[in-house]
Amino acid sequence: MFSDDSSSLRVWFRRLLLLFGIILLIPVLSLVGCQSSLIYFPRPYGTGMVEQWQKDTSGKTVDFTTSQGRQRAFLQGNLKSPRNLWILCGGNGTVALDWSDWIAAHAPKEDAWLLVDFPGYGDCEGKPNPDRIRENLKTAVPLAWQACGLGGEPDPGKLRFFGHSLGAAACMMGASEFKIQRGILLSPFTSTMDMSRQVTGLPLGFLVWHRFDNSARLAELAARGPGKVVILHSEDDAIIPISMSRRLAETGKDVVKLIELPTGGHNQILQTDPQAVGDALREIGGE
C-alpha cells in the first residue's frame, strides 16, 4: 500500500514537472520561432501612393538592389543644395511615406530627407533583419547623397538621423556605418535583448537573433567625439518604457539630451508634441 502510494506520487510529481516545463517553454519557443512576426509588420504601398507622393513633393525615388532584391527609398525636401541630408526610419508598423506629410509640414526647409523602408516594406522586396536593414542604409545613403548633387563620399558632418522605435535602432546602425554624430530618436529601446525581458518577463535575451543594440551604438557615438542626440519619449508609453530612454541618456550622458513628454504614448508624439519634435529637428540641424 505504501509502495503504491509512493509510486503514484512520483508519477504525479513527474507530470507536474513536465507541465511546468511546458509552461516555461511556451514563451521560449515563441521567442525563438516567431521573432520575425513579433518584430516586423511589413505592408506594401497602396495603388498610386508613390505617384501621389511624387506629385505632392517633387521628390525622387532612390532605386537599388541588395541581397534581398529590388529596394526603394525616397528623397524629398531641398534636393538642389541641402544643408544636411537626414536619414529617416519609421517604426515596425509604418512605411517610409507615412512620414512624408509631417516632414513637409514641420521639418527644416534647408535640408533633404531620405525616407528609408526596410526589406519587405513598401516597394522593397525580401525580408527584414538587422544585417539586411544595414545593407539598405549602406546602399541608399551614398545614392541619395549623389542625387542631391553633393558629390564625393557622404560627409558625416552633413548627415543627420531621425528614427522612431525600431527605426531609431536602424538609424543608430546608420550612424555607426557613416559615423554620424547628430540625430533624434523617438521612443527608443535599449536593445531587443532587453525588450525580450520586457515582453516575456523572463531573461531570454540570449535567444534573440534579431539583435539591435542602441546602448552599444550610442556608446560608440559618444566615444567617437563631439556629438548630440536628442531623445524624446512619452511618460505614458505602454510599449517601450521611458526607463529605457533614461538608461540610454545615462549611457551617452556626454552627448544625449533627454526630453520627457507627459503624453503621446508610443506612436502619437508627432501629433501630441509637434513643436517639441520640430524644435529638436532645428536644434540638431544646426552646427
CSV table of C-alpha atoms in Angstrom, one decimal:
chain,number,residue,atom,x,y,z
A,1,MET,CA,0.0,0.0,0.0
A,2,PHE,CA,2.7,2.4,1.0
A,3,SER,CA,4.7,1.4,-2.1
A,4,ASP,CA,1.7,2.0,-4.4
A,5,ASP,CA,1.1,5.5,-2.9
A,6,SER,CA,4.8,6.4,-3.3
A,7,SER,CA,4.8,5.3,-6.9
A,8,SER,CA,1.7,7.3,-7.7
A,9,LEU,CA,3.2,10.3,-6.0
A,10,ARG,CA,6.3,10.1,-8.2
A,11,VAL,CA,4.2,9.8,-11.3
A,12,TRP,CA,2.1,12.8,-10.3
A,13,PHE,CA,5.3,14.8,-9.5
A,14,ARG,CA,6.9,13.9,-12.8
A,15,ARG,CA,3.7,15.0,-14.6
A,16,LEU,CA,3.7,18.3,-12.7
A,17,LEU,CA,7.3,18.9,-13.6
A,18,LEU,CA,6.5,18.2,-17.2
A,19,LEU,CA,3.6,20.6,-17.2
A,20,PHE,CA,5.6,23.3,-15.5
A,21,GLY,CA,8.4,22.8,-18.1
A,22,ILE,CA,5.9,23.1,-21.0
A,23,ILE,CA,4.5,26.3,-19.5
A,24,LEU,CA,8.1,27.7,-19.2
A,25,LEU,CA,8.9,26.6,-22.8
A,26,ILE,CA,5.9,28.4,-24.4
A,27,PRO,CA,7.4,31.9,-24.3
A,28,VAL,CA,10.9,30.5,-25.1
A,29,LEU,CA,9.6,28.7,-28.2
A,30,SER,CA,7.5,31.7,-29.2
A,31,LEU,CA,10.5,34.0,-28.9
A,32,VAL,CA,12.8,31.6,-30.9
A,33,GLY,CA,10.3,30.6,-33.6
A,34,CYS,CA,8.3,33.7,-34.2
A,35,GLN,CA,10.8,36.5,-33.7
A,36,SER,CA,10.2,38.0,-37.2
A,37,SER,CA,6.5,38.1,-36.8
A,38,LEU,CA,6.8,39.6,-33.3
A,39,ILE,CA,9.2,42.4,-34.5
A,40,TYR,CA,8.2,43.3,-38.1
A,41,PHE,CA,4.8,44.2,-39.5
A,42,PRO,CA,5.5,44.9,-43.2
A,43,ARG,CA,3.0,46.2,-45.7
A,44,PRO,CA,3.1,47.4,-49.3
A,45,TYR,CA,2.2,50.8,-50.7
A,46,GLY,CA,-1.3,51.2,-52.0
A,47,THR,CA,-2.1,51.8,-55.6
A,48,GLY,CA,-1.0,55.3,-56.7
A,49,MET,CA,0.6,56.2,-53.3
A,50,VAL,CA,4.1,56.7,-54.6
A,51,GLU,CA,2.9,58.6,-57.7
A,52,GLN,CA,0.8,60.9,-55.4
A,53,TRP,CA,3.9,61.5,-53.2
A,54,GLN,CA,6.0,62.5,-56.2
A,55,LYS,CA,3.3,64.9,-57.3
A,56,ASP,CA,2.9,66.4,-53.9
A,57,THR,CA,6.6,66.8,-53.0
A,58,SER,CA,8.5,66.7,-56.3
A,59,GLY,CA,10.5,64.0,-54.6
A,60,LYS,CA,12.8,61.4,-56.1
A,61,THR,CA,12.8,57.7,-55.7
A,62,VAL,CA,16.1,56.0,-54.9
A,63,ASP,CA,16.1,52.6,-56.5
A,64,PHE,CA,18.8,50.0,-55.8
A,65,THR,CA,19.4,46.3,-55.5
A,66,THR,CA,20.6,44.3,-52.5
A,67,SER,CA,20.8,40.7,-51.4
A,68,GLN,CA,17.1,40.9,-50.9
A,69,GLY,CA,16.3,42.1,-54.4
A,70,ARG,CA,14.8,45.4,-55.6
A,71,GLN,CA,14.7,48.1,-52.9
A,72,ARG,CA,13.3,51.7,-53.0
A,73,ALA,CA,13.8,54.7,-50.7
A,74,PHE,CA,12.5,58.2,-51.1
A,75,LEU,CA,14.1,61.7,-51.3
A,76,GLN,CA,12.2,64.9,-50.6
A,77,GLY,CA,12.9,68.4,-49.4
A,78,ASN,CA,15.7,70.6,-50.6
A,79,LEU,CA,17.3,68.4,-53.3
A,80,LYS,CA,19.4,71.0,-55.0
A,81,SER,CA,21.7,72.4,-52.3
A,82,PRO,CA,20.7,70.9,-49.0
A,83,ARG,CA,22.3,72.0,-45.8
A,84,ASN,CA,22.1,68.4,-44.4
A,85,LEU,CA,20.9,65.0,-45.6
A,86,TRP,CA,18.7,63.3,-43.0
A,87,ILE,CA,18.2,59.6,-42.8
A,88,LEU,CA,14.7,58.8,-41.5
A,89,CYS,CA,13.4,55.4,-40.4
A,90,GLY,CA,10.0,54.8,-39.0
A,91,GLY,CA,8.8,52.1,-36.6
A,92,ASN,CA,8.0,48.5,-37.3
A,93,GLY,CA,4.4,49.1,-38.3
A,94,THR,CA,4.9,52.1,-40.7
A,95,VAL,CA,6.3,52.6,-44.2
A,96,ALA,CA,8.6,55.5,-45.1
A,97,LEU,CA,6.0,57.6,-46.9
A,98,ASP,CA,3.8,57.6,-43.8
A,99,TRP,CA,6.2,60.3,-42.6
A,100,SER,CA,6.2,62.4,-45.7
A,101,ASP,CA,3.4,64.9,-44.9
A,102,TRP,CA,4.7,65.5,-41.4
A,103,ILE,CA,8.2,66.2,-42.6
A,104,ALA,CA,6.9,68.5,-45.3
A,105,ALA,CA,4.9,70.5,-42.7
A,106,HIS,CA,7.4,70.6,-39.8
A,107,ALA,CA,10.9,69.9,-40.8
A,108,PRO,CA,13.6,72.5,-41.7
A,109,LYS,CA,13.2,73.5,-45.3
A,110,GLU,CA,17.0,73.8,-45.8
A,111,ASP,CA,17.5,70.0,-45.6
A,112,ALA,CA,17.0,66.9,-47.7
A,113,TRP,CA,15.2,63.9,-46.3
A,114,LEU,CA,16.0,60.2,-47.2
A,115,LEU,CA,13.0,58.1,-46.1
A,116,VAL,CA,14.1,54.5,-45.8
A,117,ASP,CA,12.0,51.4,-45.9
A,118,PHE,CA,13.1,48.0,-44.5
A,119,PRO,CA,13.3,45.0,-46.8
A,120,GLY,CA,9.8,43.7,-47.3
A,121,TYR,CA,8.2,47.1,-46.5
A,122,GLY,CA,6.7,49.4,-49.1
A,123,ASP,CA,8.2,48.8,-52.5
A,124,CYS,CA,11.1,46.7,-51.1
A,125,GLU,CA,11.5,43.0,-51.8
A,126,GLY,CA,12.8,40.5,-49.3
A,127,LYS,CA,12.6,40.0,-45.6
A,128,PRO,CA,14.0,42.3,-42.8
A,129,ASN,CA,16.7,41.5,-40.3
A,130,PRO,CA,19.4,43.8,-38.8
A,131,ASP,CA,22.0,43.0,-41.4
A,132,ARG,CA,19.6,43.5,-44.3
A,133,ILE,CA,18.4,46.8,-42.9
A,134,ARG,CA,22.0,47.9,-42.5
A,135,GLU,CA,22.6,46.8,-46.2
A,136,ASN,CA,19.7,49.1,-47.3
A,137,LEU,CA,21.1,52.0,-45.4
A,138,LYS,CA,24.7,51.4,-46.6
A,139,THR,CA,23.5,51.3,-50.2
A,140,ALA,CA,20.8,54.0,-50.2
A,141,VAL,CA,22.7,56.8,-48.4
A,142,PRO,CA,25.5,57.2,-51.0
A,143,LEU,CA,23.0,57.2,-53.8
A,144,ALA,CA,20.9,59.8,-52.1
A,145,TRP,CA,24.0,61.9,-51.4
A,146,GLN,CA,24.8,61.9,-55.1
A,147,ALA,CA,21.2,62.5,-56.1
A,148,CYS,CA,21.3,65.7,-54.1
A,149,GLY,CA,24.4,66.8,-56.1
A,150,LEU,CA,26.6,66.8,-53.0
A,151,GLY,CA,29.5,64.9,-54.7
A,152,GLY,CA,32.1,62.7,-53.3
A,153,GLU,CA,31.5,60.3,-50.4
A,154,PRO,CA,28.9,61.2,-47.8
A,155,ASP,CA,30.2,63.7,-45.3
A,156,PRO,CA,29.4,62.8,-41.7
A,157,GLY,CA,29.3,66.5,-40.8
A,158,LYS,CA,26.3,67.0,-43.2
A,159,LEU,CA,24.4,63.8,-42.3
A,160,ARG,CA,21.7,63.6,-39.6
A,161,PHE,CA,19.4,60.8,-38.4
A,162,PHE,CA,15.8,60.7,-37.2
A,163,GLY,CA,14.2,57.5,-36.2
A,164,HIS,CA,11.2,56.2,-34.2
A,165,SER,CA,11.1,53.0,-32.2
A,166,LEU,CA,12.6,50.2,-34.3
A,167,GLY,CA,13.6,52.9,-36.8
A,168,ALA,CA,15.6,54.5,-34.0
A,169,ALA,CA,17.7,51.3,-33.9
A,170,ALA,CA,18.0,51.3,-37.7
A,171,CYS,CA,19.2,54.9,-37.5
A,172,MET,CA,21.8,54.1,-34.8
A,173,MET,CA,23.2,51.4,-37.2
A,174,GLY,CA,23.3,54.0,-39.9
A,175,ALA,CA,25.1,56.3,-37.5
A,176,SER,CA,27.7,53.6,-36.9
A,177,GLU,CA,28.1,52.9,-40.6
A,178,PHE,CA,28.6,56.5,-41.7
A,179,LYS,CA,30.0,58.0,-38.4
A,180,ILE,CA,27.0,60.3,-38.0
A,181,GLN,CA,27.2,62.3,-34.7
A,182,ARG,CA,23.9,64.2,-34.6
A,183,GLY,CA,20.4,62.9,-34.6
A,184,ILE,CA,17.0,62.4,-33.0
A,185,LEU,CA,15.5,59.3,-31.5
A,186,LEU,CA,11.8,58.9,-30.7
A,187,SER,CA,10.7,56.3,-28.2
A,188,PRO,CA,13.8,54.1,-28.5
A,189,PHE,CA,14.6,50.9,-26.7
A,190,THR,CA,17.9,50.0,-25.2
A,191,SER,CA,18.2,46.7,-27.1
A,192,THR,CA,16.0,44.0,-28.4
A,193,MET,CA,17.6,41.7,-25.9
A,194,ASP,CA,16.2,43.9,-23.1
A,195,MET,CA,12.9,44.1,-24.9
A,196,SER,CA,12.6,40.3,-24.7
A,197,ARG,CA,12.6,40.5,-20.9
A,198,GLN,CA,10.1,43.4,-21.1
A,199,VAL,CA,7.7,41.4,-23.2
A,200,THR,CA,8.1,38.0,-21.6
A,201,GLY,CA,9.2,38.8,-18.0
A,202,LEU,CA,12.0,36.3,-18.4
A,203,PRO,CA,15.8,36.7,-19.1
A,204,LEU,CA,15.6,35.4,-22.6
A,205,GLY,CA,17.8,37.9,-24.4
A,206,PHE,CA,20.3,35.3,-25.3
A,207,LEU,CA,17.7,33.7,-27.6
A,208,VAL,CA,17.2,36.9,-29.6
A,209,TRP,CA,18.8,36.7,-33.0
A,210,HIS,CA,17.3,40.0,-34.4
A,211,ARG,CA,19.8,41.9,-32.4
A,212,PHE,CA,19.5,45.7,-32.2
A,213,ASP,CA,21.6,47.3,-29.5
A,214,ASN,CA,21.1,51.1,-29.1
A,215,SER,CA,23.1,51.2,-25.9
A,216,ALA,CA,26.2,49.9,-27.7
A,217,ARG,CA,25.8,52.1,-30.7
A,218,LEU,CA,25.2,55.2,-28.6
A,219,ALA,CA,28.3,54.4,-26.6
A,220,GLU,CA,30.3,54.2,-29.8
A,221,LEU,CA,28.9,57.5,-31.0
A,222,ALA,CA,29.9,59.1,-27.7
A,223,ALA,CA,33.4,57.6,-28.0
A,224,ARG,CA,33.9,59.0,-31.5
A,225,GLY,CA,34.0,62.5,-30.1
A,226,PRO,CA,31.7,65.6,-30.1
A,227,GLY,CA,28.1,64.9,-30.9
A,228,LYS,CA,24.5,65.5,-29.9
A,229,VAL,CA,21.5,63.1,-29.8
A,230,VAL,CA,18.1,64.3,-28.7
A,231,ILE,CA,15.8,61.6,-27.3
A,232,LEU,CA,12.1,62.3,-26.9
A,233,HIS,CA,10.0,59.7,-25.0
A,234,SER,CA,6.5,59.8,-23.5
A,235,GLU,CA,5.9,59.0,-19.9
A,236,ASP,CA,2.8,57.1,-20.8
A,237,ASP,CA,4.5,54.9,-23.4
A,238,ALA,CA,3.0,51.4,-22.8
A,239,ILE,CA,5.2,49.6,-25.3
A,240,ILE,CA,8.7,50.8,-24.6
A,241,PRO,CA,9.0,52.2,-21.1
A,242,ILE,CA,10.6,55.6,-20.7
A,243,SER,CA,13.1,54.0,-18.3
A,244,MET,CA,14.9,52.7,-21.4
A,245,SER,CA,15.5,56.2,-22.7
A,246,ARG,CA,16.7,57.2,-19.2
A,247,ARG,CA,19.2,54.4,-19.4
A,248,LEU,CA,20.3,55.5,-22.9
A,249,ALA,CA,20.7,59.0,-21.6
A,250,GLU,CA,22.9,57.7,-18.8
A,251,THR,CA,25.0,55.6,-21.3
A,252,GLY,CA,25.5,58.7,-23.5
A,253,LYS,CA,25.4,61.4,-20.9
A,254,ASP,CA,28.0,63.5,-22.7
A,255,VAL,CA,26.0,63.6,-25.9
A,256,VAL,CA,22.4,62.9,-25.1
A,257,LYS,CA,19.6,65.4,-24.3
A,258,LEU,CA,16.5,63.6,-23.0
A,259,ILE,CA,13.1,65.3,-23.3
A,260,GLU,CA,10.4,63.5,-21.3
A,261,LEU,CA,6.9,64.2,-22.6
A,262,PRO,CA,3.8,63.8,-20.4
A,263,THR,CA,1.7,62.3,-23.2
A,264,GLY,CA,1.9,60.8,-26.6
A,265,GLY,CA,2.1,57.1,-25.9
A,266,HIS,CA,4.3,55.1,-28.2
A,267,ASN,CA,3.1,56.2,-31.6
A,268,GLN,CA,1.5,59.7,-31.2
A,269,ILE,CA,4.4,62.0,-30.3
A,270,LEU,CA,4.3,63.6,-33.7
A,271,GLN,CA,0.7,64.5,-33.2
A,272,THR,CA,0.7,65.5,-29.5
A,273,ASP,CA,4.1,67.4,-29.4
A,274,PRO,CA,4.9,68.5,-33.0
A,275,GLN,CA,6.5,71.7,-31.6
A,276,ALA,CA,8.9,69.7,-29.4
A,277,VAL,CA,9.9,67.4,-32.2
A,278,GLY,CA,10.3,70.4,-34.6
A,279,ASP,CA,12.4,72.3,-32.2
A,280,ALA,CA,14.7,69.2,-31.8
A,281,LEU,CA,15.0,69.0,-35.6
A,282,ARG,CA,16.1,72.6,-35.8
A,283,GLU,CA,18.5,72.1,-32.9
A,284,ILE,CA,20.1,69.1,-34.4
A,285,GLY,CA,20.0,70.5,-37.9
A,286,GLY,CA,22.4,73.3,-36.9
A,287,GLU,CA,26.1,73.1,-36.3
